[in-house]
């Protein structure tokens, strides 16, 4: 700090190389330097005084240290009485310790602000990409589905064995794309979907013209209503209504519903569904969460393995636990499991199979969707996993059946080698004076 304000202002604007002057020597050596007479010191850098319009007669420079590095130099100029001595060195060094801490804190703060801006920008870009993907998938997927239905009807005149396997394969892969679309839509559900409003407006304005055209071409006036209904199905907003649900009964219902989908797998499903108090959540996201967790568990468990599904009262609320005794997840993947579009398998061993197949290729968005649902509908989701000790690396491959595993002599060896537990806690439904929904 200078006594003259004009000099102080100019000093803030002056920059000089870190290897110049007395300050440069302090940075290089890391030791304090006393200059009793600047006119006799070969390291004195007079350019600074010339730019300041100031006369530095003597000075003391001490290093600013942060951890194991020097972040700057603190300089005292023109001692009013006498010359600088070791007492001054000790005093200025003590002050330098506090200044260095402030400088380092400012640097870290600036880096954090910069990192935050970058993360915010990347997050905004990610949202834009996901939102764009959600919109872009709707129309082509709907057209492909309709085209496949038309093609199926036209092929019915031919022997099924000549075309049915190919159509089923196409339908299966189209369903995978639709699953991605639904997951993206759930993730971006709180965004505004303008497509539906625009199409609905156009349809309202041109109903008469469409009726005339369709009657002329096909002689079928009611088809306009089918077009309107189709637009509603594809682009219309979905109403989400929360309701009271008995978790143990609903999990039982979902298990019975999806059981045929994994009937080709030899995985034992152990149920322990105890009575629980009602929870309050929309059915659609709860169905997706339950089905998704069970599907993930089965896909990560080799044949002859087991999956435990537990529903129980926890505190005042309800807990759902899905425990698979499968291959588990490596530690690095566990830290990023809820980030979305992040597969837990090595890309070199990734493969697209039928749903519920062992090691079926996941899309990576289902767990992100569950995490978003948990924040949106006020339930908690936790995960704990241990990678199978026999295949610790991401690139290691499980044979897919316990009886052919070279490391296991019986099922218990596999059960104790690894696995994953997902735990969901749902708070109790608020008292609203109405009965909870029950399931047969």
Short mmCIF file of C-alpha atoms in Angstrom, two decimals:
data_model
loop_
_atom_site.label_atom_id
_atom_site.label_comp_id
_atom_site.label_asym_id
_atom_site.label_seq_id
_atom_site.Cartn_x
_atom_site.Cartn_y
_atom_site.Cartn_z
CA UNK A 1 0.00 0.00 0.00
CA UNK A 2 1.24 3.47 -0.88
CA UNK A 3 0.40 6.65 1.01
CA UNK A 4 -0.47 8.43 -2.22
CA UNK A 5 -3.78 7.17 -3.69
CA UNK A 6 -2.78 7.88 -7.28
CA UNK A 7 0.40 5.81 -6.85
CA UNK A 8 -1.61 3.05 -5.17
CA UNK A 9 -4.00 2.94 -8.13
CA UNK A 10 -1.17 2.79 -10.67
CA UNK A 11 0.56 0.01 -8.67
CA UNK A 12 -2.49 -2.24 -9.07
CA UNK A 13 -2.20 -1.99 -12.85
CA UNK A 14 1.54 -2.66 -13.19
CA UNK A 15 2.78 -6.10 -14.19
CA UNK A 16 6.37 -7.32 -14.60
CA UNK A 17 8.01 -10.72 -15.24
CA UNK A 18 8.34 -13.03 -12.24
CA UNK A 19 12.07 -13.50 -12.88
CA UNK A 20 12.89 -9.76 -12.73
CA UNK A 21 14.06 -7.64 -9.82
CA UNK A 22 14.43 -8.46 -6.16
CA UNK A 23 11.07 -10.25 -6.19
CA UNK A 24 12.39 -12.57 -8.91
CA UNK A 25 15.36 -13.52 -6.70
CA UNK A 26 13.03 -14.26 -3.75
CA UNK A 27 10.85 -16.49 -5.94
CA UNK A 28 13.92 -18.29 -7.25
CA UNK A 29 15.65 -18.85 -3.90
CA UNK A 30 12.65 -18.92 -1.57
CA UNK A 31 14.55 -16.76 0.93
CA UNK A 32 13.82 -13.22 2.23
CA UNK A 33 15.97 -10.42 0.76
CA UNK A 34 16.88 -7.11 2.43
CA UNK A 35 17.98 -4.28 0.11
CA UNK A 36 19.38 -1.40 2.24
CA UNK A 37 20.13 0.77 -0.82
CA UNK A 38 18.35 0.06 -4.12
CA UNK A 39 20.84 2.14 -6.11
CA UNK A 40 23.60 -0.34 -5.23
CA UNK A 41 21.66 -3.58 -5.75
CA UNK A 42 22.20 -5.28 -9.16
CA UNK A 43 18.83 -7.06 -8.93
CA UNK A 44 16.82 -3.89 -8.42
CA UNK A 45 14.29 -3.47 -11.27
CA UNK A 46 13.91 0.30 -11.73
CA UNK A 47 11.24 0.00 -14.44
CA UNK A 48 8.54 -0.35 -11.79
CA UNK A 49 9.51 2.92 -10.07
CA UNK A 50 9.66 4.66 -13.42
CA UNK A 51 6.13 3.57 -14.27
CA UNK A 52 4.88 4.49 -10.80
CA UNK A 53 6.68 7.81 -10.58
CA UNK A 54 8.00 6.67 -7.21
CA UNK A 55 11.43 6.46 -5.55
CA UNK A 56 12.16 3.18 -3.72
CA UNK A 57 15.23 3.76 -1.54
CA UNK A 58 15.26 0.47 0.40
CA UNK A 59 13.09 -2.61 0.57
CA UNK A 60 12.42 -5.97 2.18
CA UNK A 61 10.94 -8.85 0.17
CA UNK A 62 9.68 -12.12 1.73
CA UNK A 63 8.11 -15.11 -0.05
CA UNK A 64 4.41 -15.95 0.13
CA UNK A 65 4.30 -19.69 0.76
CA UNK A 66 1.33 -22.00 0.31
CA UNK A 67 2.02 -25.61 1.26
CA UNK A 68 5.19 -26.51 -0.62
CA UNK A 69 5.19 -23.78 -3.25
CA UNK A 70 5.70 -20.02 -3.51
CA UNK A 71 2.65 -18.14 -4.76
CA UNK A 72 4.05 -14.60 -4.61
CA UNK A 73 6.20 -12.04 -2.83
CA UNK A 74 5.30 -9.53 -0.09
CA UNK A 75 7.37 -6.34 -0.30
CA UNK A 76 7.93 -3.50 2.21
CA UNK A 77 9.42 -0.28 0.79
CA UNK A 78 11.17 2.74 2.34
CA UNK A 79 11.38 2.05 6.07
CA UNK A 80 10.73 5.38 7.81
CA UNK A 81 13.41 5.00 10.48
CA UNK A 82 16.67 3.13 9.98
CA UNK A 83 17.11 0.13 7.70
CA UNK A 84 15.33 -3.22 7.49
CA UNK A 85 16.67 -5.92 9.84
CA UNK A 86 15.90 -9.50 10.90
CA UNK A 87 13.15 -8.36 13.26
CA UNK A 88 11.42 -6.81 10.24
CA UNK A 89 11.97 -10.07 8.32
CA UNK A 90 10.24 -12.08 11.07
CA UNK A 91 7.35 -9.62 11.31
CA UNK A 92 6.79 -9.43 7.54
CA UNK A 93 7.12 -13.21 7.20
CA UNK A 94 4.41 -13.66 9.82
CA UNK A 95 2.15 -11.27 7.90
CA UNK A 96 3.07 -13.10 4.67
CA UNK A 97 1.67 -16.34 6.08
CA UNK A 98 -1.77 -14.77 6.45
CA UNK A 99 -1.55 -13.04 3.06
CA UNK A 100 -0.50 -16.29 1.34
CA UNK A 101 -3.53 -18.07 2.80
CA UNK A 102 -5.81 -15.34 1.48
CA UNK A 103 -4.16 -15.46 -1.96
CA UNK A 104 -4.51 -19.24 -2.12
CA UNK A 105 -8.13 -19.07 -0.98
CA UNK A 106 -8.85 -16.51 -3.69
CA UNK A 107 -7.17 -18.74 -6.29
CA UNK A 108 -9.13 -21.80 -5.18
CA UNK A 109 -12.33 -19.76 -5.11
CA UNK A 110 -11.74 -18.57 -8.67
CA UNK A 111 -11.03 -22.11 -9.82
CA UNK A 112 -14.19 -23.34 -8.12
CA UNK A 113 -16.23 -20.60 -9.78
CA UNK A 114 -14.71 -21.50 -13.14
CA UNK A 115 -15.38 -25.21 -12.57
CA UNK A 116 -18.94 -24.44 -11.49
CA UNK A 117 -19.55 -22.43 -14.66
CA UNK A 118 -18.15 -25.28 -16.76
CA UNK A 119 -20.29 -27.87 -14.96
CA UNK A 120 -23.36 -25.63 -15.31
CA UNK A 121 -22.66 -25.20 -19.00
CA UNK A 122 -22.13 -28.93 -19.50
CA UNK A 123 -25.29 -29.71 -17.54
CA UNK A 124 -27.26 -27.27 -19.68
CA UNK A 125 -25.79 -28.85 -22.82
CA UNK A 126 -26.70 -32.30 -21.48
CA UNK A 127 -30.29 -31.18 -20.86
CA UNK A 128 -30.47 -29.75 -24.37
CA UNK A 129 -29.18 -32.98 -25.89
CA UNK A 130 -31.57 -35.14 -23.86
CA UNK A 131 -34.50 -32.84 -24.60
CA UNK A 132 -33.64 -32.79 -28.29
CA UNK A 133 -33.31 -36.58 -28.29
CA UNK A 134 -36.69 -36.92 -26.60
CA UNK A 135 -38.40 -34.83 -29.28
CA UNK A 136 -36.49 -36.28 -32.21
CA UNK A 137 -37.27 -39.89 -31.26
CA UNK A 138 -41.04 -39.48 -31.04
CA UNK A 139 -42.02 -39.09 -34.70
CA UNK A 140 -39.67 -41.62 -36.37
CA UNK A 141 -40.37 -44.25 -33.70
CA UNK A 142 -44.12 -43.80 -34.10
CA UNK A 143 -43.81 -44.06 -37.89
CA UNK A 144 -41.62 -47.16 -37.63
CA UNK A 145 -44.10 -48.82 -35.26
CA UNK A 146 -47.02 -48.08 -37.60
CA UNK A 147 -45.05 -49.24 -40.64
CA UNK A 148 -44.14 -52.48 -38.89
CA UNK A 149 -47.80 -53.12 -38.05
CA UNK A 150 -48.80 -52.49 -41.66
CA UNK A 151 -46.03 -54.77 -42.92
CA UNK A 152 -47.13 -57.52 -40.52
CA UNK A 153 -50.70 -57.36 -41.82
CA UNK A 154 -49.53 -57.54 -45.42
CA UNK A 155 -47.31 -60.56 -44.70
CA UNK A 156 -50.01 -62.66 -43.06
CA UNK A 157 -50.85 -64.21 -46.43
CA UNK A 158 -47.39 -65.81 -46.53
CA UNK A 159 -46.14 -68.73 -44.42
CA UNK A 160 -45.15 -67.42 -40.95
CA UNK A 161 -41.80 -69.18 -40.90
CA UNK A 162 -40.64 -67.05 -43.85
CA UNK A 163 -41.17 -63.69 -42.19
CA UNK A 164 -42.20 -63.92 -38.50
CA UNK A 165 -38.67 -64.30 -36.97
CA UNK A 166 -37.47 -61.20 -38.83
CA UNK A 167 -40.54 -59.18 -37.83
CA UNK A 168 -40.18 -60.25 -34.19
CA UNK A 169 -36.51 -59.28 -34.22
CA UNK A 170 -37.37 -55.87 -35.69
CA UNK A 171 -40.18 -55.41 -33.15
CA UNK A 172 -37.89 -56.38 -30.27
CA UNK A 173 -35.29 -53.80 -31.26
CA UNK A 174 -37.93 -51.17 -31.91
CA UNK A 175 -39.22 -51.81 -28.39
CA UNK A 176 -35.71 -51.13 -27.08
CA UNK A 177 -35.71 -47.76 -28.83
CA UNK A 178 -39.17 -47.03 -27.39
CA UNK A 179 -37.88 -47.89 -23.92
CA UNK A 180 -35.10 -45.33 -24.38
CA UNK A 181 -37.67 -42.79 -25.52
CA UNK A 182 -39.86 -43.42 -22.46
CA UNK A 183 -36.88 -43.17 -20.10
CA UNK A 184 -35.75 -39.88 -21.66
CA UNK A 185 -39.31 -38.58 -21.48
CA UNK A 186 -39.50 -39.43 -17.77
CA UNK A 187 -36.16 -37.75 -17.13
CA UNK A 188 -37.26 -34.59 -18.92
CA UNK A 189 -40.87 -34.72 -17.70
CA UNK A 190 -40.77 -31.31 -16.08
CA UNK A 191 -39.79 -29.66 -19.37
CA UNK A 192 -42.39 -28.03 -21.62
CA UNK A 193 -43.45 -30.22 -24.54
CA UNK A 194 -44.50 -27.72 -27.20
CA UNK A 195 -44.84 -30.30 -29.96
CA UNK A 196 -48.21 -31.54 -28.76
CA UNK A 197 -49.73 -28.09 -28.52
CA UNK A 198 -48.59 -27.18 -32.03
CA UNK A 199 -49.86 -30.40 -33.63
CA UNK A 200 -53.15 -30.18 -31.75
CA UNK A 201 -53.63 -26.59 -32.93
CA UNK A 202 -52.90 -27.53 -36.54
CA UNK A 203 -55.27 -30.48 -36.32
CA UNK A 204 -58.05 -28.28 -34.90
CA UNK A 205 -57.60 -25.64 -37.59
CA UNK A 206 -57.51 -28.07 -40.50
CA UNK A 207 -60.07 -30.69 -39.42
CA UNK A 208 -62.48 -29.82 -42.25
CA UNK A 209 -59.74 -29.98 -44.87
CA UNK A 210 -58.51 -33.32 -43.49
CA UNK A 211 -62.03 -34.76 -43.48
CA UNK A 212 -62.57 -33.75 -47.09
CA UNK A 213 -59.22 -35.11 -48.20
CA UNK A 214 -59.58 -38.41 -46.33
CA UNK A 215 -63.16 -38.91 -47.55
CA UNK A 216 -62.05 -38.28 -51.10
CA UNK A 217 -59.10 -40.66 -50.87
CA UNK A 218 -60.33 -43.37 -48.51
CA UNK A 219 -64.01 -42.74 -47.89
CA UNK A 220 -63.44 -42.91 -44.13
CA UNK A 221 -64.38 -39.76 -42.20
CA UNK A 222 -63.81 -41.19 -38.65
CA UNK A 223 -60.12 -41.59 -39.49
CA UNK A 224 -59.63 -37.93 -38.48
CA UNK A 225 -60.55 -38.86 -34.93
CA UNK A 226 -58.08 -41.71 -35.08
CA UNK A 227 -55.42 -39.25 -36.23
CA UNK A 228 -56.32 -36.94 -33.35
CA UNK A 229 -56.18 -39.84 -30.89
CA UNK A 230 -52.82 -40.92 -32.27
CA UNK A 231 -51.40 -37.40 -31.85
CA UNK A 232 -52.72 -37.41 -28.29
CA UNK A 233 -51.07 -40.78 -27.56
CA UNK A 234 -47.70 -39.83 -29.03
CA UNK A 235 -47.33 -36.18 -28.08
CA UNK A 236 -50.00 -35.50 -25.46
CA UNK A 237 -49.04 -34.61 -21.87
CA UNK A 238 -49.36 -37.45 -19.39
CA UNK A 239 -51.34 -36.69 -16.24
CA UNK A 240 -49.56 -37.92 -13.13
CA UNK A 241 -51.84 -38.45 -10.13
CA UNK A 242 -50.46 -39.50 -6.75
CA UNK A 243 -52.41 -42.05 -4.76
CA UNK A 244 -52.13 -44.23 -1.69
CA UNK A 245 -50.59 -47.63 -2.44
CA UNK A 246 -49.93 -50.71 -0.30
CA UNK A 247 -46.35 -51.48 -1.30
CA UNK A 248 -46.21 -55.20 -0.44
CA UNK A 249 -49.38 -55.91 -2.42
CA UNK A 250 -48.26 -53.85 -5.39
CA UNK A 251 -44.82 -55.50 -5.53
CA UNK A 252 -46.56 -58.89 -5.50
CA UNK A 253 -48.75 -57.78 -8.41
CA UNK A 254 -45.77 -56.54 -10.43
CA UNK A 255 -43.88 -59.79 -9.85
CA UNK A 256 -46.80 -61.82 -11.20
CA UNK A 257 -47.11 -59.47 -14.17
CA UNK A 258 -43.47 -59.64 -15.29
CA UNK A 259 -42.86 -63.30 -14.35
CA UNK A 260 -43.54 -64.58 -17.91
CA UNK A 261 -40.90 -62.17 -19.25
CA UNK A 262 -38.06 -63.99 -17.47
CA UNK A 263 -39.49 -67.52 -17.53
CA UNK A 264 -36.60 -68.55 -19.80
CA UNK A 265 -34.11 -67.76 -17.02
CA UNK A 266 -33.12 -70.20 -14.25
CA UNK A 267 -33.00 -67.60 -11.48
CA UNK A 268 -34.69 -68.25 -8.13
CA UNK A 269 -36.85 -65.35 -6.94
CA UNK A 270 -37.15 -65.35 -3.14
CA UNK A 271 -40.01 -63.19 -1.87
CA UNK A 272 -40.41 -61.82 1.62
CA UNK A 273 -43.30 -59.39 1.34
CA UNK A 274 -44.43 -58.23 4.77
CA UNK A 275 -47.40 -55.92 5.47
CA UNK A 276 -46.55 -52.22 5.19
CA UNK A 277 -48.34 -48.92 5.75
CA UNK A 278 -49.66 -47.04 2.69
CA UNK A 279 -47.29 -44.89 0.65
CA UNK A 280 -48.20 -41.92 -1.54
CA UNK A 281 -46.86 -41.91 -5.10
CA UNK A 282 -48.14 -42.09 -8.71
CA UNK A 283 -48.50 -45.64 -10.05
CA UNK A 284 -46.60 -45.09 -13.29
CA UNK A 285 -43.19 -44.14 -11.82
CA UNK A 286 -43.54 -46.75 -9.05
CA UNK A 287 -44.18 -49.44 -11.66
CA UNK A 288 -41.12 -48.36 -13.65
CA UNK A 289 -38.92 -48.33 -10.55
CA UNK A 290 -40.02 -51.77 -9.30
CA UNK A 291 -39.90 -53.42 -12.73
CA UNK A 292 -36.56 -51.78 -13.51
CA UNK A 293 -34.88 -52.91 -10.28
CA UNK A 294 -36.09 -56.50 -10.66
CA UNK A 295 -35.04 -56.55 -14.31
CA UNK A 296 -31.57 -55.21 -13.48
CA UNK A 297 -31.18 -57.79 -10.70
CA UNK A 298 -32.10 -60.72 -12.95
CA UNK A 299 -29.90 -59.49 -15.80
CA UNK A 300 -26.92 -59.30 -13.44
CA UNK A 301 -27.46 -62.76 -11.94
CA UNK A 302 -26.19 -65.92 -13.67
CA UNK A 303 -28.48 -68.90 -14.18
CA UNK A 304 -28.88 -71.06 -11.07
CA UNK A 305 -28.43 -67.90 -8.99
CA UNK A 306 -30.98 -66.12 -6.82
CA UNK A 307 -32.59 -62.72 -6.27
CA UNK A 308 -34.23 -61.70 -2.99
CA UNK A 309 -37.08 -59.19 -2.98
CA UNK A 310 -38.04 -57.85 0.44
CA UNK A 311 -40.81 -55.46 1.42
CA UNK A 312 -41.01 -54.48 5.07
CA UNK A 313 -42.02 -51.72 7.44
CA UNK A 314 -39.18 -49.34 8.29
CA UNK A 315 -39.83 -46.68 10.88
CA UNK A 316 -43.14 -45.09 9.93
CA UNK A 317 -42.65 -45.85 6.25
CA UNK A 318 -42.03 -48.77 3.91
CA UNK A 319 -38.84 -50.27 2.51
CA UNK A 320 -38.26 -52.21 -0.71
CA UNK A 321 -35.00 -54.17 -0.99
CA UNK A 322 -33.88 -55.91 -4.19
CA UNK A 323 -30.81 -58.06 -3.52
CA UNK A 324 -29.17 -59.97 -6.35
CA UNK A 325 -26.38 -62.48 -5.75
CA UNK A 326 -24.86 -61.73 -9.12
CA UNK A 327 -21.64 -60.34 -10.53
CA UNK A 328 -21.76 -57.02 -8.66
CA UNK A 329 -20.46 -53.65 -9.82
CA UNK A 330 -16.84 -52.43 -9.78
CA UNK A 331 -16.09 -49.59 -7.37
CA UNK A 332 -15.50 -46.94 -10.05
CA UNK A 333 -18.84 -47.66 -11.70
CA UNK A 334 -20.63 -47.51 -8.33
CA UNK A 335 -19.66 -43.84 -7.94
CA UNK A 336 -21.27 -43.00 -11.28
CA UNK A 337 -24.16 -45.45 -11.27
CA UNK A 338 -26.89 -42.78 -11.04
CA UNK A 339 -25.36 -40.35 -13.55
CA UNK A 340 -27.25 -41.74 -16.53
CA UNK A 341 -26.18 -43.27 -19.84
CA UNK A 342 -23.32 -44.96 -17.99
CA UNK A 343 -23.18 -48.72 -18.45
CA UNK A 344 -21.67 -50.88 -15.70
CA UNK A 345 -20.21 -53.27 -18.26
CA UNK A 346 -17.04 -52.90 -20.27
CA UNK A 347 -17.93 -51.77 -23.78
CA UNK A 348 -15.82 -54.60 -25.23
CA UNK A 349 -18.07 -57.24 -23.62
CA UNK A 350 -21.33 -55.29 -24.04
CA UNK A 351 -23.99 -57.03 -26.08
CA UNK A 352 -27.63 -56.37 -26.92
CA UNK A 353 -29.77 -59.32 -25.88
CA UNK A 354 -33.36 -59.99 -24.96
CA UNK A 355 -34.64 -58.25 -21.82
CA UNK A 356 -33.90 -60.28 -18.66
CA UNK A 357 -31.12 -62.27 -20.36
CA UNK A 358 -27.94 -62.53 -18.30
CA UNK A 359 -25.65 -59.58 -19.05
CA UNK A 360 -28.24 -58.07 -21.38
CA UNK A 361 -27.00 -54.72 -22.61
CA UNK A 362 -28.52 -51.94 -20.54
CA UNK A 363 -29.24 -48.45 -21.87
CA UNK A 364 -27.75 -46.71 -18.84
CA UNK A 365 -30.67 -44.32 -18.29
CA UNK A 366 -32.97 -46.43 -16.12
CA UNK A 367 -31.11 -45.75 -12.86
CA UNK A 368 -30.88 -42.04 -13.63
CA UNK A 369 -34.64 -42.09 -14.15
CA UNK A 370 -35.10 -43.82 -10.78
CA UNK A 371 -32.92 -41.20 -9.08
CA UNK A 372 -34.96 -38.40 -10.63
CA UNK A 373 -38.18 -40.13 -9.57
CA UNK A 374 -36.84 -40.36 -6.00
CA UNK A 375 -36.23 -36.61 -5.90
CA UNK A 376 -39.52 -35.81 -7.60
CA UNK A 377 -41.73 -38.07 -5.47
CA UNK A 378 -39.91 -37.89 -2.14
CA UNK A 379 -38.50 -41.37 -1.64
CA UNK A 380 -34.91 -42.42 -0.98
CA UNK A 381 -32.83 -44.83 -3.06
CA UNK A 382 -29.51 -46.34 -1.95
CA UNK A 383 -27.19 -48.89 -3.51
CA UNK A 384 -24.43 -51.13 -2.16
CA UNK A 385 -22.47 -53.57 -4.28
CA UNK A 386 -19.44 -55.83 -4.19
CA UNK A 387 -17.87 -57.11 -7.38
CA UNK A 388 -17.51 -60.88 -7.68
CA UNK A 389 -14.07 -61.66 -6.27
CA UNK A 390 -13.45 -64.21 -9.03
CA UNK A 391 -13.92 -61.61 -11.80
CA UNK A 392 -12.73 -58.35 -10.18
CA UNK A 393 -12.05 -56.44 -13.41
CA UNK A 394 -14.69 -54.83 -15.58
CA UNK A 395 -13.40 -56.80 -18.58
CA UNK A 396 -13.63 -60.16 -16.74
CA UNK A 397 -16.53 -62.29 -17.95
CA UNK A 398 -18.91 -64.47 -15.94
CA UNK A 399 -19.86 -67.68 -17.81
CA UNK A 400 -23.54 -67.04 -17.05
CA UNK A 401 -24.27 -70.30 -15.23
CA UNK A 402 -22.98 -71.31 -11.79
CA UNK A 403 -22.50 -74.99 -12.68
CA UNK A 404 -19.99 -74.15 -15.43
CA UNK A 405 -18.05 -71.55 -13.41
CA UNK A 406 -14.45 -72.67 -12.91
CA UNK A 407 -14.29 -70.97 -9.50
CA UNK A 408 -17.47 -72.34 -7.89
CA UNK A 409 -17.95 -75.90 -6.63
CA UNK A 410 -21.53 -75.15 -5.53
CA UNK A 411 -24.12 -72.38 -5.53
CA UNK A 412 -23.02 -71.06 -2.13
CA UNK A 413 -19.60 -70.20 -3.56
CA UNK A 414 -21.31 -67.90 -6.05
CA UNK A 415 -23.75 -66.45 -3.50
CA UNK A 416 -20.86 -65.33 -1.28
CA UNK A 417 -18.67 -63.97 -4.07
CA UNK A 418 -20.52 -60.75 -4.91
CA UNK A 419 -23.84 -59.04 -5.47
CA UNK A 420 -25.81 -55.79 -5.39
CA UNK A 421 -28.46 -54.42 -3.04
CA UNK A 422 -30.85 -51.60 -3.95
CA UNK A 423 -32.84 -50.20 -1.01
CA UNK A 424 -35.78 -47.83 -1.40
CA UNK A 425 -37.45 -46.06 1.51
CA UNK A 426 -40.92 -44.57 1.05
CA UNK A 427 -42.31 -42.24 3.74
CA UNK A 428 -45.84 -42.96 4.96
CA UNK A 429 -48.78 -41.52 3.08
CA UNK A 430 -50.19 -38.34 4.62
CA UNK A 431 -53.44 -38.79 6.48
CA UNK A 432 -56.13 -37.84 4.01
CA UNK A 433 -59.12 -39.69 5.35
CA UNK A 434 -59.34 -42.20 2.50
CA UNK A 435 -58.48 -45.83 2.02
CA UNK A 436 -55.40 -47.01 0.20
CA UNK A 437 -55.59 -48.79 -3.12
CA UNK A 438 -55.38 -52.56 -2.77
CA UNK A 439 -54.35 -55.19 -5.32
CA UNK A 440 -55.62 -58.66 -6.05
#
